[in-house]
mmCIF file of C-alpha atoms in Angstrom:
data_model
loop_
_atom_site.group_PDB
_atom_site.id
_atom_site.type_symbol
_atom_site.label_atom_id
_atom_site.label_comp_id
_atom_site.label_asym_id
_atom_site.label_seq_id
_atom_site.Cartn_x
_atom_site.Cartn_y
_atom_site.Cartn_z
ATOM 1 C CA MET L 44 50.981 164.002 -86.406
ATOM 2 C CA ALA L 45 49.327 162.779 -83.251
ATOM 3 C CA LYS L 46 51.563 162.224 -80.264
ATOM 4 C CA VAL L 47 51.717 158.461 -79.390
ATOM 5 C CA THR L 48 53.413 156.305 -76.822
ATOM 6 C CA ASN L 49 55.099 153.008 -77.220
ATOM 7 C CA THR L 50 57.446 150.675 -75.291
ATOM 8 C CA PHE L 51 60.448 152.852 -76.247
ATOM 9 C CA VAL L 52 62.475 153.773 -73.251
ATOM 10 C CA PRO L 53 65.081 156.494 -73.599
ATOM 11 C CA LYS L 54 68.576 155.390 -72.633
ATOM 12 C CA ASP L 55 70.720 158.298 -74.276
ATOM 13 C CA THR L 56 73.023 156.014 -76.224
ATOM 14 C CA VAL L 57 74.745 156.359 -79.634
ATOM 15 C CA ILE L 58 72.416 153.802 -81.110
ATOM 16 C CA GLU L 59 69.407 155.551 -79.917
ATOM 17 C CA HIS L 60 70.424 158.851 -81.514
ATOM 18 C CA LEU L 61 70.998 157.362 -84.988
ATOM 19 C CA ASN L 62 68.701 158.237 -87.753
ATOM 20 C CA PRO L 63 65.764 155.652 -87.992
ATOM 21 C CA MET L 64 66.461 155.234 -91.639
ATOM 22 C CA VAL L 65 70.073 153.992 -90.808
ATOM 23 C CA LYS L 66 68.493 151.318 -88.518
ATOM 24 C CA ILE L 67 66.022 150.233 -91.191
ATOM 25 C CA ILE L 68 68.842 150.041 -93.808
ATOM 26 C CA GLY L 69 70.804 148.012 -91.202
ATOM 27 C CA VAL L 70 68.006 145.629 -90.593
ATOM 28 C CA PHE L 71 67.605 144.759 -94.320
ATOM 29 C CA SER L 72 71.179 144.895 -95.323
ATOM 30 C CA LEU L 73 72.385 142.679 -92.674
ATOM 31 C CA GLY L 74 69.384 140.355 -92.887
ATOM 32 C CA LEU L 75 69.317 140.005 -96.630
ATOM 33 C CA GLY L 76 73.183 139.812 -96.636
ATOM 34 C CA SER L 77 72.906 136.788 -94.376
ATOM 35 C CA LEU L 78 70.184 135.343 -96.387
ATOM 36 C CA ILE L 79 71.909 135.401 -99.800
ATOM 37 C CA PHE L 80 75.334 134.249 -98.491
ATOM 38 C CA PRO L 81 75.838 130.642 -99.360
ATOM 39 C CA ASN L 82 76.676 129.419 -95.851
ATOM 40 C CA SER L 83 75.816 130.337 -92.249
ATOM 41 C CA TYR L 84 79.314 131.830 -91.297
ATOM 42 C CA LEU L 85 78.321 135.273 -92.205
ATOM 43 C CA GLY L 86 75.020 135.188 -90.363
ATOM 44 C CA PHE L 87 76.470 133.932 -87.106
ATOM 45 C CA ALA L 88 79.290 136.553 -87.373
ATOM 46 C CA ILE L 89 76.671 139.238 -87.666
ATOM 47 C CA VAL L 90 74.776 137.839 -84.646
ATOM 48 C CA ILE L 91 77.969 138.099 -82.576
ATOM 49 C CA GLY L 92 78.349 141.671 -83.838
ATOM 50 C CA LEU L 93 74.710 142.432 -82.838
ATOM 51 C CA PHE L 94 75.521 141.436 -79.330
ATOM 52 C CA PHE L 95 78.098 144.178 -79.120
ATOM 53 C CA VAL L 96 75.636 146.655 -80.700
ATOM 54 C CA ALA L 97 72.995 145.662 -77.984
ATOM 55 C CA GLY L 98 75.651 146.231 -75.287
ATOM 56 C CA ALA L 99 76.309 149.708 -76.691
ATOM 57 C CA ALA L 100 72.538 150.227 -76.648
ATOM 58 C CA LYS L 101 72.283 149.108 -73.033
ATOM 59 C CA LEU L 102 70.049 146.280 -74.047
ATOM 60 C CA LEU L 103 72.321 143.304 -73.753
ATOM 61 C CA LYS L 104 70.482 141.457 -71.016
ATOM 62 C CA ASP L 105 67.118 141.620 -72.705
ATOM 63 C CA PHE L 106 68.685 141.053 -76.070
ATOM 64 C CA ALA L 107 70.370 137.869 -74.864
ATOM 65 C CA LYS L 108 67.141 136.555 -73.352
ATOM 66 C CA ILE L 109 65.222 136.914 -76.600
ATOM 67 C CA MET L 110 67.989 135.709 -78.771
ATOM 68 C CA PHE L 111 68.721 132.531 -76.715
ATOM 69 C CA GLY L 112 65.004 132.100 -75.768
ATOM 70 C CA PHE L 113 64.182 131.978 -79.600
ATOM 71 C CA GLY L 114 67.453 130.658 -80.910
ATOM 72 C CA ILE L 115 67.993 127.480 -78.776
ATOM 73 C CA PRO L 116 64.522 125.928 -79.310
ATOM 74 C CA ILE L 117 64.408 126.778 -83.131
ATOM 75 C CA THR L 118 67.897 125.550 -83.574
ATOM 76 C CA VAL L 119 67.123 122.180 -81.984
ATOM 77 C CA MET L 120 63.970 121.798 -83.951
ATOM 78 C CA LEU L 121 65.448 122.650 -87.267
ATOM 79 C CA LEU L 122 68.539 120.577 -86.697
ATOM 80 C CA PHE L 123 66.308 117.549 -85.968
ATOM 81 C CA ILE L 124 64.019 118.125 -88.896
ATOM 82 C CA GLN L 125 66.401 119.094 -91.452
ATOM 83 C CA GLY L 126 69.310 116.948 -90.281
ATOM 84 C CA CYS L 127 67.182 113.810 -90.112
ATOM 85 C CA TYR L 128 64.551 114.238 -92.889
ATOM 86 C CA SER L 129 65.912 116.772 -95.502
ATOM 87 C CA PRO L 130 65.814 115.421 -99.105
ATOM 88 C CA LYS L 131 69.090 117.181 -99.599
ATOM 89 C CA ASN L 132 70.870 114.783 -97.254
ATOM 90 C CA VAL L 133 73.676 112.686 -98.958
ATOM 91 C CA THR L 134 76.572 112.711 -96.505
ATOM 92 C CA ILE L 135 75.599 110.928 -93.229
ATOM 93 C CA ILE L 136 77.386 112.050 -90.174
ATOM 94 C CA ALA L 137 75.439 110.243 -87.443
ATOM 95 C CA ASP L 138 73.121 107.349 -87.055
ATOM 96 C CA LEU L 139 70.442 107.805 -84.312
ATOM 97 C CA GLY L 140 68.823 104.447 -84.927
ATOM 98 C CA PHE L 141 65.452 105.722 -85.983
ATOM 99 C CA ALA L 142 66.865 108.183 -88.364
ATOM 100 C CA LYS L 143 70.299 109.260 -89.961
ATOM 101 C CA VAL L 144 71.600 112.804 -89.633
ATOM 102 C CA GLY L 145 72.894 114.269 -92.937
ATOM 103 C CA LEU L 146 75.416 116.942 -93.207
ATOM 104 C CA GLU L 147 73.584 118.862 -95.913
ATOM 105 C CA GLY L 148 70.411 119.141 -93.805
ATOM 106 C CA VAL L 149 72.444 120.255 -90.742
ATOM 107 C CA LEU L 150 74.196 123.016 -92.796
ATOM 108 C CA TYR L 151 70.752 124.083 -94.175
ATOM 109 C CA ALA L 152 69.290 124.236 -90.784
ATOM 110 C CA LEU L 153 72.132 126.366 -89.478
ATOM 111 C CA LYS L 154 71.598 128.638 -92.459
ATOM 112 C CA ILE L 155 68.095 129.207 -91.796
ATOM 113 C CA VAL L 156 68.762 129.716 -87.967
ATOM 114 C CA SER L 157 71.517 132.325 -88.635
ATOM 115 C CA THR L 158 69.305 134.259 -90.903
ATOM 116 C CA LEU L 159 66.354 134.327 -88.526
ATOM 117 C CA LEU L 160 68.593 135.386 -85.712
ATOM 118 C CA VAL L 161 69.979 138.329 -87.749
ATOM 119 C CA PHE L 162 66.563 139.597 -88.707
ATOM 120 C CA LEU L 163 65.224 139.052 -85.122
ATOM 121 C CA GLY L 164 68.271 140.604 -83.380
ATOM 122 C CA ALA L 165 68.456 143.644 -85.798
ATOM 123 C CA PHE L 166 64.800 144.364 -85.728
ATOM 124 C CA TYR L 167 64.709 144.090 -81.893
ATOM 125 C CA ILE L 168 67.502 146.573 -81.502
ATOM 126 C CA MET L 169 65.811 148.978 -83.946
ATOM 127 C CA ASN L 170 62.469 148.668 -82.220
ATOM 128 C CA LYS L 171 63.898 149.167 -78.690
ATOM 129 C CA THR L 172 66.050 152.208 -79.599
ATOM 130 C CA THR L 173 63.666 154.069 -81.814
ATOM 131 C CA TYR L 174 60.795 156.217 -80.879
ATOM 132 C CA THR L 175 57.767 155.360 -83.173
ATOM 133 C CA GLY L 176 57.009 158.839 -83.907
ATOM 134 C CA LYS L 177 60.576 159.508 -84.943
ATOM 135 C CA LEU L 178 60.557 156.470 -87.128
ATOM 136 C CA VAL L 179 57.386 157.558 -88.926
ATOM 137 C CA ALA L 180 58.770 161.123 -89.373
ATOM 138 C CA ALA L 181 61.960 159.747 -90.960
ATOM 139 C CA LEU L 182 59.837 157.580 -93.365
ATOM 140 C CA THR L 183 57.611 160.513 -94.427
ATOM 141 C CA GLY L 184 60.826 162.557 -94.836
ATOM 142 C CA THR L 185 61.902 160.221 -97.502
ATOM 143 C CA GLY L 186 58.957 160.772 -99.515
ATOM 144 C CA MET L 187 56.454 158.340 -98.004
ATOM 145 C CA PRO L 188 52.889 159.594 -98.162
ATOM 146 C CA PRO L 189 51.552 160.833 -94.732
ATOM 147 C CA LYS L 190 48.684 158.490 -94.778
ATOM 148 C CA ALA L 191 50.985 155.458 -95.282
ATOM 149 C CA GLY L 192 53.140 156.789 -92.472
ATOM 150 C CA TYR L 193 50.113 157.006 -90.227
ATOM 151 C CA LEU L 194 49.194 153.391 -91.005
ATOM 152 C CA VAL L 195 52.786 152.412 -90.039
ATOM 153 C CA LEU L 196 52.374 154.420 -86.825
ATOM 154 C CA ALA L 197 48.948 152.932 -85.952
ATOM 155 C CA SER L 198 50.161 149.408 -86.742
ATOM 156 C CA LEU L 199 53.074 149.629 -84.444
ATOM 157 C CA ASN L 200 51.058 151.056 -81.586
ATOM 158 C CA VAL L 201 48.005 148.849 -81.708
ATOM 159 C CA VAL L 202 49.458 146.094 -79.568
ATOM 160 C CA PRO L 203 50.850 148.348 -76.829
ATOM 161 C CA GLN L 204 47.599 150.284 -76.770
ATOM 162 C CA MET L 205 45.646 147.153 -76.555
ATOM 163 C CA GLN L 206 47.715 145.911 -73.610
ATOM 164 C CA ARG L 207 47.386 149.190 -71.634
ATOM 165 C CA ARG L 208 43.693 149.221 -72.196
ATOM 166 C CA MET L 209 43.217 145.650 -71.100
ATOM 167 C CA SER L 210 45.412 146.275 -68.065
ATOM 168 C CA VAL L 211 43.250 149.308 -67.044
ATOM 169 C CA ILE L 212 40.002 147.492 -67.572
ATOM 170 C CA GLN L 213 41.377 144.467 -65.596
ATOM 171 C CA GLU L 214 42.286 146.576 -62.717
ATOM 172 C CA ALA L 215 38.910 148.264 -62.696
ATOM 173 C CA GLN L 216 37.108 144.966 -62.672
ATOM 174 C CA SER L 217 39.435 143.632 -59.955
ATOM 175 C CA ALA L 218 38.483 146.648 -57.885
ATOM 176 C CA ARG L 219 34.773 145.734 -58.386
ATOM 177 C CA GLY L 220 35.444 142.189 -57.029
ATOM 178 C CA VAL L 221 35.748 140.322 -60.245
ATOM 179 C CA GLU L 222 38.186 137.335 -59.880
ATOM 180 C CA THR L 223 41.090 137.732 -62.324
ATOM 181 C CA GLY L 224 43.648 135.332 -60.871
ATOM 182 C CA GLY L 225 43.808 131.606 -60.272
ATOM 183 C CA GLY L 226 44.344 128.709 -62.694
ATOM 184 C CA MET L 227 44.106 128.521 -66.363
ATOM 185 C CA ILE L 228 40.294 128.118 -66.541
ATOM 186 C CA ALA L 229 39.763 130.907 -64.032
ATOM 187 C CA ARG L 230 41.942 133.237 -66.054
ATOM 188 C CA LEU L 231 40.072 132.410 -69.278
ATOM 189 C CA LYS L 232 36.768 133.020 -67.606
ATOM 190 C CA ALA L 233 38.157 136.324 -66.357
ATOM 191 C CA TYR L 234 39.241 137.458 -69.709
ATOM 192 C CA ILE L 235 35.842 136.896 -71.387
ATOM 193 C CA PRO L 236 34.220 139.976 -69.647
ATOM 194 C CA LEU L 237 37.317 142.006 -70.878
ATOM 195 C CA LEU L 238 36.511 141.536 -74.537
ATOM 196 C CA GLY L 239 33.354 143.729 -74.635
ATOM 197 C CA PRO L 240 34.907 146.818 -73.063
ATOM 198 C CA VAL L 241 38.096 146.412 -75.031
ATOM 199 C CA VAL L 242 36.413 146.124 -78.265
ATOM 200 C CA MET L 243 34.030 148.996 -77.613
ATOM 201 C CA SER L 244 36.809 151.297 -76.288
ATOM 202 C CA SER L 245 39.038 150.422 -79.480
ATOM 203 C CA LEU L 246 36.021 151.443 -81.752
ATOM 204 C CA THR L 247 35.546 154.641 -79.842
ATOM 205 C CA ASP L 248 39.186 155.378 -79.855
ATOM 206 C CA ALA L 249 39.358 154.836 -83.634
ATOM 207 C CA GLN L 250 36.442 157.192 -84.276
ATOM 208 C CA GLU L 251 37.894 159.841 -82.020
ATOM 209 C CA ARG L 252 41.273 159.487 -83.748
ATOM 210 C CA GLY L 253 39.697 159.952 -87.208
ATOM 211 C CA MET L 254 37.737 163.029 -86.095
ATOM 212 C CA THR L 255 40.998 164.440 -84.566
ATOM 213 C CA LEU L 256 42.948 163.883 -87.815
ATOM 214 C CA GLU L 257 40.100 165.346 -89.840
ATOM 215 C CA THR L 258 39.895 168.581 -87.795
ATOM 216 C CA ARG L 259 43.628 169.005 -88.078
ATOM 217 C CA GLY L 260 43.511 168.769 -91.929
ATOM 218 C CA PHE L 261 45.213 165.445 -92.282
ATOM 219 C CA GLY L 262 43.621 164.776 -95.585
ATOM 220 C CA VAL L 263 44.027 168.237 -97.063
ATOM 221 C CA LYS L 264 45.703 168.190 -100.515
ATOM 222 C CA GLY L 265 48.028 170.681 -102.009
ATOM 223 C CA VAL L 266 49.867 171.608 -98.825
ATOM 224 C CA LYS L 267 53.111 170.417 -97.259
ATOM 225 C CA GLN L 268 52.522 168.745 -93.994
ATOM 226 C CA THR L 269 54.892 169.119 -91.177
ATOM 227 C CA SER L 270 55.800 166.865 -88.269
ATOM 228 C CA TYR L 271 56.102 167.619 -84.590
ATOM 229 C CA VAL L 272 59.018 165.298 -84.345
ATOM 230 C CA GLU L 273 62.262 166.355 -86.074
ATOM 231 C CA VAL L 274 64.811 163.824 -87.349
ATOM 232 C CA ALA L 275 68.442 164.905 -87.851
ATOM 233 C CA ASN L 276 70.734 163.448 -90.469
ATOM 234 C CA THR L 277 74.196 163.692 -89.125
ATOM 235 C CA LYS L 278 77.454 162.893 -90.675
ATOM 236 C CA LEU L 279 77.616 159.627 -88.716
ATOM 237 C CA ASP L 280 74.374 158.652 -90.121
ATOM 238 C CA LYS L 281 75.543 159.264 -93.644
ATOM 239 C CA ILE L 282 78.752 157.250 -93.048
ATOM 240 C CA LEU L 283 76.830 154.241 -91.598
ATOM 241 C CA LYS L 284 74.362 154.309 -94.481
ATOM 242 C CA THR L 285 77.243 154.194 -96.958
ATOM 243 C CA ILE L 286 78.886 151.394 -94.997
ATOM 244 C CA LEU L 287 75.747 149.315 -94.829
ATOM 245 C CA ILE L 288 74.990 149.709 -98.497
ATOM 246 C CA LEU L 289 78.523 148.766 -99.478
ATOM 247 C CA PHE L 290 78.340 145.741 -97.189
ATOM 248 C CA PHE L 291 75.240 144.539 -98.914
ATOM 249 C CA VAL L 292 76.842 145.054 -102.365
ATOM 250 C CA ILE L 293 79.972 143.329 -101.515
ATOM 251 C CA VAL L 294 78.148 140.344 -99.876
ATOM 252 C CA THR L 295 76.023 140.150 -103.011
ATOM 253 C CA VAL L 296 78.952 140.121 -105.302
ATOM 254 C CA VAL L 297 80.937 137.606 -103.151
ATOM 255 C CA SER L 298 77.848 135.336 -102.924
ATOM 256 C CA LEU L 299 77.507 135.281 -106.730
ATOM 257 C CA LEU L 300 81.162 134.508 -107.206
ATOM 258 C CA MET L 301 81.083 131.716 -104.598
ATOM 259 C CA ARG L 302 77.897 130.170 -106.285
ATOM 260 C CA MET L 303 79.760 130.201 -109.602
ATOM 261 C CA ASN L 304 82.691 128.514 -107.881
ATOM 262 C CA ILE L 305 85.015 131.371 -108.935
ATOM 263 C CA ILE L 306 86.166 131.891 -105.244
#
């Protein structure tokens, strides 16, 4: 497996040392749990819990920025749209003059917001605390084909690689006297000359990577491929996996009972 770099910065935390599969299971169990639960209470409770997890991962400041930066605008927008114009509205709780706010629409908007924030927060923590190579090694260790693992690896690294390449080319052009600052129009003009070198270097990089994988026998069949990155599966990982799976099962059962008006 080729060595790659991403935006992951080691912080030596408990969250960082967890098996990536635990984090993936956490993203889906928490996200899907908040999605299928009848109301938004569980979702917002999970969001509060994610703030504590982010603090344990030493990501609280950046986590709060992205959660509030995304959460506040989307909440205001959805509350206005669903609260005023949702066809589900029956109970009117406020009259704005130009529109009436319905309780059903507000509750539905809060449900959507809570689910989005859970998925966003859980995925952000997973992404920032997991080395990409370790994530792919964990996926291939569960039986995923190596080619599929490589596609995941390449997809997660394409944006950081493009950003680094554009930064290098932009610095080189600035050193040659090309104007890269100024207003919006000046910046757009400065980015046009970047497109050619970025596209050509990306094509060259893809060709070189393909040749490298071929010379290392990446497509050879009938052999067991190994990974440079080793992923441990500790007792804590097994306990957390069990807890997350049980959480999703319990939430599913409770949600069904609530929808059937049994509880």
